[in-house]
JSON list of C-alpha atoms in Angstrom, two decimals:
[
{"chain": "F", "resi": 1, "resn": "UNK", "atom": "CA", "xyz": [-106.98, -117.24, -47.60]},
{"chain": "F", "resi": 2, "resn": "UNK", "atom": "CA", "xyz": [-103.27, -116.70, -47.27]},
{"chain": "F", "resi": 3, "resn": "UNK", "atom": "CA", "xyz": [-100.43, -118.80, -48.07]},
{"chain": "F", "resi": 4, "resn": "UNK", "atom": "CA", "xyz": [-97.55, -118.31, -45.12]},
{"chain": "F", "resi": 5, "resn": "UNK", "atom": "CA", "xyz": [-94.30, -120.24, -44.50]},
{"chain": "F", "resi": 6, "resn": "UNK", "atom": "CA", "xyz": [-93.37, -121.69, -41.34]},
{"chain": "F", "resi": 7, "resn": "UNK", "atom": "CA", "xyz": [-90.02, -123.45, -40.40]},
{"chain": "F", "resi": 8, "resn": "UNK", "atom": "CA", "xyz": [-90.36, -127.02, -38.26]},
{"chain": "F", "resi": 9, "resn": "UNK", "atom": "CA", "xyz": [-87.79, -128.01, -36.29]},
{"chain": "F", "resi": 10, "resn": "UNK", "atom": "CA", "xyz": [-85.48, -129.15, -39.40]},
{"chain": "F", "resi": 11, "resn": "UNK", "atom": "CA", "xyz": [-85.36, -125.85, -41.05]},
{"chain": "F", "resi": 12, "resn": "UNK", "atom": "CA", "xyz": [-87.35, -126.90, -44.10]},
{"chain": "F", "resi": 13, "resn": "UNK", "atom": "CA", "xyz": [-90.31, -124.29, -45.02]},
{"chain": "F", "resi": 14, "resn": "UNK", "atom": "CA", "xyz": [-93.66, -125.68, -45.02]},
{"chain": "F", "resi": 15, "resn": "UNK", "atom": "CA", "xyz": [-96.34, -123.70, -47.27]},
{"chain": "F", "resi": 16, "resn": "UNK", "atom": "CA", "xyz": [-99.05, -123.03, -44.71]},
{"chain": "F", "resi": 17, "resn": "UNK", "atom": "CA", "xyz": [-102.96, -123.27, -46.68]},
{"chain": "F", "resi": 18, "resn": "UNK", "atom": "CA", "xyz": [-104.56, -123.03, -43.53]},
{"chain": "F", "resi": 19, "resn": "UNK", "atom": "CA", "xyz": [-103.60, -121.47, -40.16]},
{"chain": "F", "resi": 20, "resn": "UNK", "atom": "CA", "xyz": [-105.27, -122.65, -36.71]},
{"chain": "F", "resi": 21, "resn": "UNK", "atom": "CA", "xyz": [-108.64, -122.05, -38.23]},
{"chain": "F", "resi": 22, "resn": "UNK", "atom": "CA", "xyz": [-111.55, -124.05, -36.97]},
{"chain": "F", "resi": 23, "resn": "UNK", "atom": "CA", "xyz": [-113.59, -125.93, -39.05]},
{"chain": "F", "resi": 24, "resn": "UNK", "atom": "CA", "xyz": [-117.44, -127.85, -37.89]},
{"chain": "F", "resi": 25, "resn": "UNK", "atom": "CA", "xyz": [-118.40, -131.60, -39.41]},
{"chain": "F", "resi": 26, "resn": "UNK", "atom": "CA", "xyz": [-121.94, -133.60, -37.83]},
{"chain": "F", "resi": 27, "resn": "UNK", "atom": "CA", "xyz": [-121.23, -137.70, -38.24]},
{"chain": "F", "resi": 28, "resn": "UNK", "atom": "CA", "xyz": [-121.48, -138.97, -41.77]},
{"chain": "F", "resi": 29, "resn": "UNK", "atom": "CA", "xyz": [-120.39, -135.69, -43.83]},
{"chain": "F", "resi": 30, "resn": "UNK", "atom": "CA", "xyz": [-116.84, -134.56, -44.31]},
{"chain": "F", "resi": 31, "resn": "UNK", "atom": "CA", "xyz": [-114.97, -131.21, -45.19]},
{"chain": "F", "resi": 32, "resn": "UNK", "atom": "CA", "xyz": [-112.87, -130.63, -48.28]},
{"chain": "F", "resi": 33, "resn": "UNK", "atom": "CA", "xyz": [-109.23, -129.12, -47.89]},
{"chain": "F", "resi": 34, "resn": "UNK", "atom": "CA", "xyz": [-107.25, -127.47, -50.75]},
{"chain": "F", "resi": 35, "resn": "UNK", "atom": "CA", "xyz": [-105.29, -130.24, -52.49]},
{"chain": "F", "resi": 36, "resn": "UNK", "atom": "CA", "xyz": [-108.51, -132.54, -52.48]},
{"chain": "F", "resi": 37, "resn": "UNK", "atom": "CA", "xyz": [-108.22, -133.75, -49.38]},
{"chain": "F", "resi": 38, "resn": "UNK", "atom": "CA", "xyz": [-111.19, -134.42, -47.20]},
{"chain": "F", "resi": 39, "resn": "UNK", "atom": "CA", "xyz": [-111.78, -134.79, -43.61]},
{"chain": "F", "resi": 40, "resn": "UNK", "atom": "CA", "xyz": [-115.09, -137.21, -42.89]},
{"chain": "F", "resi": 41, "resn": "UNK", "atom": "CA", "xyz": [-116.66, -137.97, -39.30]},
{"chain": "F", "resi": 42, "resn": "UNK", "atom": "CA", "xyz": [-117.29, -141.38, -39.76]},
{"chain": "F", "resi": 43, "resn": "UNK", "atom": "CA", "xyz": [-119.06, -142.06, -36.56]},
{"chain": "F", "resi": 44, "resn": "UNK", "atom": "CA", "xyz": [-119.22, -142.35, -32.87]},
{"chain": "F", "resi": 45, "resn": "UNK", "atom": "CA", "xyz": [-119.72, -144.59, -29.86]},
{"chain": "F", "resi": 46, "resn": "UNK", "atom": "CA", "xyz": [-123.12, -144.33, -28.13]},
{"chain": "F", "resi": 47, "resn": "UNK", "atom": "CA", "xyz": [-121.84, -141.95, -25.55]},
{"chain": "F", "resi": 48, "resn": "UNK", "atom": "CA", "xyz": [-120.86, -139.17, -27.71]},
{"chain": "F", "resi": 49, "resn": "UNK", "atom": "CA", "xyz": [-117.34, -139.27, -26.24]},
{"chain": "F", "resi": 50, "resn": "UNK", "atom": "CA", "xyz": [-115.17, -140.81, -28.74]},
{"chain": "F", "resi": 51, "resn": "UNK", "atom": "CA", "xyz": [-115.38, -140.31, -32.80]},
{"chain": "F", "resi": 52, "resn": "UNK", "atom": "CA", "xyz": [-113.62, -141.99, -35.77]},
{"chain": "F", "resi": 53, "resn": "UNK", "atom": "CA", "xyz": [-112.50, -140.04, -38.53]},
{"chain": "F", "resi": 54, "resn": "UNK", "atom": "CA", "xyz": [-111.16, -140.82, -41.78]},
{"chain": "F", "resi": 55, "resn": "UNK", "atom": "CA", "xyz": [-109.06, -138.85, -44.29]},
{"chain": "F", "resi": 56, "resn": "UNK", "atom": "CA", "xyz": [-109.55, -139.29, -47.71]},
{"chain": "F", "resi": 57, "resn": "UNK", "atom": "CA", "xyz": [-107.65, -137.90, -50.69]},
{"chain": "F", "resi": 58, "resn": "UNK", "atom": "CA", "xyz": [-110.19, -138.57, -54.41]},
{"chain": "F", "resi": 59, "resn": "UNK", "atom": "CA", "xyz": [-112.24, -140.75, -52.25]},
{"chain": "F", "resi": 60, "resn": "UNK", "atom": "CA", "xyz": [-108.91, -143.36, -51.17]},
{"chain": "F", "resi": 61, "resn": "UNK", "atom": "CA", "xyz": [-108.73, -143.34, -47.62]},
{"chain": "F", "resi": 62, "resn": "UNK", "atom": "CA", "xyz": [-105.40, -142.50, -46.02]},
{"chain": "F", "resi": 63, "resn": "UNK", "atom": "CA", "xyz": [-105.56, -142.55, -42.40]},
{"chain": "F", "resi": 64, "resn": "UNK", "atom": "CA", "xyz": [-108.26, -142.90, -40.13]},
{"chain": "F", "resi": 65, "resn": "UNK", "atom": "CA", "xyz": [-108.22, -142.95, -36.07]},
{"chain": "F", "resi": 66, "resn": "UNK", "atom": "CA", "xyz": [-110.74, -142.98, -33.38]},
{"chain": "F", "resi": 67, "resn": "UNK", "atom": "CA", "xyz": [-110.31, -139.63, -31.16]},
{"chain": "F", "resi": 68, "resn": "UNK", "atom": "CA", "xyz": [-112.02, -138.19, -27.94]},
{"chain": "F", "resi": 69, "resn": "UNK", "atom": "CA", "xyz": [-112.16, -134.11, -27.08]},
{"chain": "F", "resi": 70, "resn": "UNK", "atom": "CA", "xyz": [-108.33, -133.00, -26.96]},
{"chain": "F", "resi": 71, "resn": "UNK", "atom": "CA", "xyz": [-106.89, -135.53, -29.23]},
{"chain": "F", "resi": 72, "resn": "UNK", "atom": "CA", "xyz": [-104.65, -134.61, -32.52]},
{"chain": "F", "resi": 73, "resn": "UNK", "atom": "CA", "xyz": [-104.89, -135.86, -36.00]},
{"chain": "F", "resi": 74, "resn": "UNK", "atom": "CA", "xyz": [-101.59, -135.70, -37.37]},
{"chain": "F", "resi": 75, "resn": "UNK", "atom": "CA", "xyz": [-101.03, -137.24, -41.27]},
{"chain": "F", "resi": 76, "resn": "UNK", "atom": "CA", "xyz": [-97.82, -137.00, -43.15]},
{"chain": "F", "resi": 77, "resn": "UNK", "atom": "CA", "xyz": [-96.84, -137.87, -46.09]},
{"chain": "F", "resi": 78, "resn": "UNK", "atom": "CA", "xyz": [-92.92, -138.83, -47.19]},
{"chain": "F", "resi": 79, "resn": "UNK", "atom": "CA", "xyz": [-92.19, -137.42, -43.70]},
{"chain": "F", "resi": 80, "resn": "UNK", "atom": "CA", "xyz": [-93.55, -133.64, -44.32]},
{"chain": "F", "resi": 81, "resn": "UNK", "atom": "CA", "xyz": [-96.80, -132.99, -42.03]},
{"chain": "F", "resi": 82, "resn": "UNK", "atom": "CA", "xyz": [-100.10, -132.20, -44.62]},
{"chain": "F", "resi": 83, "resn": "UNK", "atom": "CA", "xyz": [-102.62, -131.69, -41.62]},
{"chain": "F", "resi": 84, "resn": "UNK", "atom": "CA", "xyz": [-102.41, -131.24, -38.09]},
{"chain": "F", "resi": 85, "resn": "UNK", "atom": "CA", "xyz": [-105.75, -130.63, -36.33]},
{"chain": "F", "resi": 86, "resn": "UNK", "atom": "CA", "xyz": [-107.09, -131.25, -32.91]},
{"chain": "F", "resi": 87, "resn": "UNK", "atom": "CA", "xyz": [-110.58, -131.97, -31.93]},
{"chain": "F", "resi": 88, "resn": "UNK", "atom": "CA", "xyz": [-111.69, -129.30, -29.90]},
{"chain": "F", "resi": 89, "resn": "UNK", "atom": "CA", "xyz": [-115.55, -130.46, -29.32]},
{"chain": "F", "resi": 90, "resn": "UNK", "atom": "CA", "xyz": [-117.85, -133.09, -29.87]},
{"chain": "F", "resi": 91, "resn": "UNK", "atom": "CA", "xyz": [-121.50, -132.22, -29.80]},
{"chain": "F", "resi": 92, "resn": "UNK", "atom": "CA", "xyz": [-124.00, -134.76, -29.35]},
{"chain": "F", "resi": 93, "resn": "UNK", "atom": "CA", "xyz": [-127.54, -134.15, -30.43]},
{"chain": "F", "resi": 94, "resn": "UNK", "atom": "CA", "xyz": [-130.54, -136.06, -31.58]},
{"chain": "F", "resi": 95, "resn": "UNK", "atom": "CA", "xyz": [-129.20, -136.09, -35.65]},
{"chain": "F", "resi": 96, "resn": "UNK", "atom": "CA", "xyz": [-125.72, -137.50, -34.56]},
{"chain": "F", "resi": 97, "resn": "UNK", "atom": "CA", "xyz": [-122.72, -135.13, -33.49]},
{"chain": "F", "resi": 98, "resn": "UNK", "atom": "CA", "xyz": [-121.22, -132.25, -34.29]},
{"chain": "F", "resi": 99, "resn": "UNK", "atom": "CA", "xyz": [-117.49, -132.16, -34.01]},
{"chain": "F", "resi": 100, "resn": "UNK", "atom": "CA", "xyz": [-115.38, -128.54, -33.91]},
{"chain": "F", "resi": 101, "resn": "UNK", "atom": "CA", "xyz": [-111.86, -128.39, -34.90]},
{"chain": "F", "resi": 102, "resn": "UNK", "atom": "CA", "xyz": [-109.61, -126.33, -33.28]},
{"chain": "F", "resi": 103, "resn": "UNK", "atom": "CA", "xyz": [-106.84, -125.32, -34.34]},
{"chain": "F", "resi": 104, "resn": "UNK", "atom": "CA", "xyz": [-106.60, -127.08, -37.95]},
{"chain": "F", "resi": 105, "resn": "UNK", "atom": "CA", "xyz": [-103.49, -126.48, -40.03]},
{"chain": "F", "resi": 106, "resn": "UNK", "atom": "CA", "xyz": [-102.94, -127.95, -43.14]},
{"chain": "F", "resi": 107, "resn": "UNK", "atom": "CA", "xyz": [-99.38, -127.89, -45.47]},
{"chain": "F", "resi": 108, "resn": "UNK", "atom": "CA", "xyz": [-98.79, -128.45, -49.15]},
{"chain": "F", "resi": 109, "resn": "UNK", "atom": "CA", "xyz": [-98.36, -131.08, -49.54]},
{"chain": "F", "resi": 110, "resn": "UNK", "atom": "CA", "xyz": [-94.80, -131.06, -52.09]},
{"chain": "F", "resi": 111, "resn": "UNK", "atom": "CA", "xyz": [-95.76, -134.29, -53.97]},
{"chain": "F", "resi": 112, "resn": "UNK", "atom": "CA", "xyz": [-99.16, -132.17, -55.47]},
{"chain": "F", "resi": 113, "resn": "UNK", "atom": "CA", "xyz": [-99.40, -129.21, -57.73]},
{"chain": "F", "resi": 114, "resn": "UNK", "atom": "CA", "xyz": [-100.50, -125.77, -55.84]},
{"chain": "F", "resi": 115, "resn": "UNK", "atom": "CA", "xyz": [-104.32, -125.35, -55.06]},
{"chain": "F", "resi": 116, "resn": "UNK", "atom": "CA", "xyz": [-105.79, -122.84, -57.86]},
{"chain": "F", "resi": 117, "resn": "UNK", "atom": "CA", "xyz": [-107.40, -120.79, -55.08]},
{"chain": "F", "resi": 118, "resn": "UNK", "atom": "CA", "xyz": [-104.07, -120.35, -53.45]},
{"chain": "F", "resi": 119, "resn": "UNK", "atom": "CA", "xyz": [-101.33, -119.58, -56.09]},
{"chain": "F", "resi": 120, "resn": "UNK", "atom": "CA", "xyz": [-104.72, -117.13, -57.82]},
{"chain": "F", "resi": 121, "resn": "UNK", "atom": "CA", "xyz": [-104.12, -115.55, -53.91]},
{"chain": "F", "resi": 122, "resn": "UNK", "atom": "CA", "xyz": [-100.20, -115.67, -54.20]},
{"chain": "F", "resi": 123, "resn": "UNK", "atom": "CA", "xyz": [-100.03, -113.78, -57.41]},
{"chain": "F", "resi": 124, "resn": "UNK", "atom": "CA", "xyz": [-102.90, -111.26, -56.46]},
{"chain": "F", "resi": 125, "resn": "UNK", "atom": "CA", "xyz": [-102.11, -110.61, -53.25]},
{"chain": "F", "resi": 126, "resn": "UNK", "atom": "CA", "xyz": [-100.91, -106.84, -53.78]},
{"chain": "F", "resi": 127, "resn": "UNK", "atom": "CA", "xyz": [-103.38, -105.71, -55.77]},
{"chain": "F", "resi": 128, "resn": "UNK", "atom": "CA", "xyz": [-107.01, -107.59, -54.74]},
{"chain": "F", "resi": 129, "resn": "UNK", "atom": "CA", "xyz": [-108.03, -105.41, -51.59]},
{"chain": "F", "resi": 130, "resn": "UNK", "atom": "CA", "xyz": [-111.71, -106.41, -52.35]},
{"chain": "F", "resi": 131, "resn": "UNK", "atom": "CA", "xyz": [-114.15, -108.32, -49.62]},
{"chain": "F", "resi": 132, "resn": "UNK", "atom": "CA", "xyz": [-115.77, -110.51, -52.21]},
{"chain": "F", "resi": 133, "resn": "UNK", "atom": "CA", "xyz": [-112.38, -113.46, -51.30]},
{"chain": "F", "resi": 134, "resn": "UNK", "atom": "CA", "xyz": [-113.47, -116.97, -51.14]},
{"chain": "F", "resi": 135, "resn": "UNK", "atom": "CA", "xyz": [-113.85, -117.29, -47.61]},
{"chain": "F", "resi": 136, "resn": "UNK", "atom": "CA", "xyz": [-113.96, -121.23, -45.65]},
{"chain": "F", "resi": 137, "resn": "UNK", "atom": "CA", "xyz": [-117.16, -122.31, -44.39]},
{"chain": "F", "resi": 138, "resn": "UNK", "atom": "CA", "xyz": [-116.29, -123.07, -40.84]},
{"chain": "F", "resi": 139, "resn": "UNK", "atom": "CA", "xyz": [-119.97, -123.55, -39.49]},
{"chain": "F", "resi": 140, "resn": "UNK", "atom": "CA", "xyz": [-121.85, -126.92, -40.64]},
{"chain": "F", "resi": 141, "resn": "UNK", "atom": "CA", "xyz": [-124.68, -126.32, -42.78]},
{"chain": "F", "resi": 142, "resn": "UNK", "atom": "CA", "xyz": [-128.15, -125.91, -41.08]},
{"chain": "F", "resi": 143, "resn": "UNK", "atom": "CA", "xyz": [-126.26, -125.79, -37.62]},
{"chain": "F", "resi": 144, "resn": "UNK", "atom": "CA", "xyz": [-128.27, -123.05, -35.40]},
{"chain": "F", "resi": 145, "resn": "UNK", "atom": "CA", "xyz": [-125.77, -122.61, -32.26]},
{"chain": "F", "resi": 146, "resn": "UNK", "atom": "CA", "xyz": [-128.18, -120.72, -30.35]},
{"chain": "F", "resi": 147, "resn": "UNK", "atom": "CA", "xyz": [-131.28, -123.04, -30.84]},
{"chain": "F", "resi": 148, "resn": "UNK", "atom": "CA", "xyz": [-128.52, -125.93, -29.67]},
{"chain": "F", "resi": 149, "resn": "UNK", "atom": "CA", "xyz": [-127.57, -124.05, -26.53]},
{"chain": "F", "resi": 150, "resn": "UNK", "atom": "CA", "xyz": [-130.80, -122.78, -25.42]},
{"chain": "F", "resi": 151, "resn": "UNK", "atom": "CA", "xyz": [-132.03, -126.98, -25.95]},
{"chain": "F", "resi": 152, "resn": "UNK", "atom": "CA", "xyz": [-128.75, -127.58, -24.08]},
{"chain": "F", "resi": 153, "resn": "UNK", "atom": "CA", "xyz": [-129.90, -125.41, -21.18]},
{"chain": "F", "resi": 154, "resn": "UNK", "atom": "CA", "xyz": [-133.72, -126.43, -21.42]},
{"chain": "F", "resi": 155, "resn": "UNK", "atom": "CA", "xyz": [-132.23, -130.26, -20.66]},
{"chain": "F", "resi": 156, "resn": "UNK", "atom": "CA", "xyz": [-129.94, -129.07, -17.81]},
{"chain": "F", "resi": 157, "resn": "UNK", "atom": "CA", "xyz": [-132.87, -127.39, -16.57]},
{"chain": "F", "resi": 158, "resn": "UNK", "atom": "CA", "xyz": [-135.17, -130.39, -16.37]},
{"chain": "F", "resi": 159, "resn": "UNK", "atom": "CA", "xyz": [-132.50, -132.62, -15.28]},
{"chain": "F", "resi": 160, "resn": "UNK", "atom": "CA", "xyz": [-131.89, -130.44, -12.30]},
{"chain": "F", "resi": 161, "resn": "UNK", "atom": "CA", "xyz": [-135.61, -130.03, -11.54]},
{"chain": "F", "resi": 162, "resn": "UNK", "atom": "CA", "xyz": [-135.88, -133.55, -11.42]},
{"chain": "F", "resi": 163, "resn": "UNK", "atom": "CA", "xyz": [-133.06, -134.70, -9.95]},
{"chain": "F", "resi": 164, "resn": "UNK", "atom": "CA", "xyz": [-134.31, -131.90, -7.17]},
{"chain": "F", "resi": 165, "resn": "UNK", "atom": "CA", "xyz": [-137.43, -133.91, -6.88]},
{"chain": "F", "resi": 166, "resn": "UNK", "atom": "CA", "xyz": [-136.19, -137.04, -6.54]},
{"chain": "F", "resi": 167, "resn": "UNK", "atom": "CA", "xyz": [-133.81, -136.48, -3.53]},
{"chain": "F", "resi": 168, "resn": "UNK", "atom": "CA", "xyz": [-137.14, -134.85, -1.46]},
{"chain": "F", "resi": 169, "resn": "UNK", "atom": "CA", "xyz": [-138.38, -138.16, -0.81]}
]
């Protein structure tokens, strides 16, 4: 993970933590950004479609919104953007949903001290060519992507074959 800068439209630097990565969360578990703040899927209405999300910095919520497929999260803090995502996906299954992220930026946020894991990156950057880098889990745990799209296609399947049937008499 790499720290960059990037200039908004007011000419101040922001220090980028994380750059258009894409990040997974099912309903009722969250993901943990640098600075301690943490991204939970709250829940979702009973069609899968829309999904409320909370962000939380040492377990004090700060903003939370309900959001459909397309929609940005956007929190800022003193007027200086912290994290911009967009919700990419939302995949509905039998334990809840499963929401991708995509892209997901997040900015230090000036009012905190740097993350450890970034300013150990900062100051190592020219000499730690090794593989062995903390890396961000961006799959949720015990999510199998091809067992959900071969069930996926195994439902489209049957709905078809039935829906086939139906229109013969």
């Amino acid at each position: 993970m790499s720290t960059a800068l990037a200039a908004d439209n007011k000419e101040r630097l922001s220090i980028v933590l994380v750059n258009g990565e894409e990040i997974y969360i099912r309903s009722g578990n969250s993901h943990t950004f640098l600075q301690d703040y943490q991204l939970y899927v709250k829940g979702t209405d009973t069609e899968g479609k829309r999904i409320w999300i909370e962000l939380r910095r040492k377990e004090l919520p700060l903003q939370d919104a309900i959001v459909t497929e397309g929609s940005q999260f956007v929190y800022s803090q003193n007027s200086s953007e912290v994290l911009n995502l967009t919700v990419d996906t939302i995949y509905e299954g039998a334990d809840g949903v499963l929401v991708r992220f995509s892209p997901v930026y997040q900015y230090l946020d000036p009012r905190l001290p740097l993350p450890q894991t970034s300013a150990e990156s900062l100051s190592n950057a020219s000499d730690n060519t090794s593989s062995d880098r903390p890396q961000l889990e961006t799959q949720a745990e015990g999510f199998d992507m091809p067992l959900f799209l071969f069930g996926l296609g195994t439902v489209l399947l049957a709905t078809g074959f039935f829906a086939g049937k139906g229109k013969r008499k």
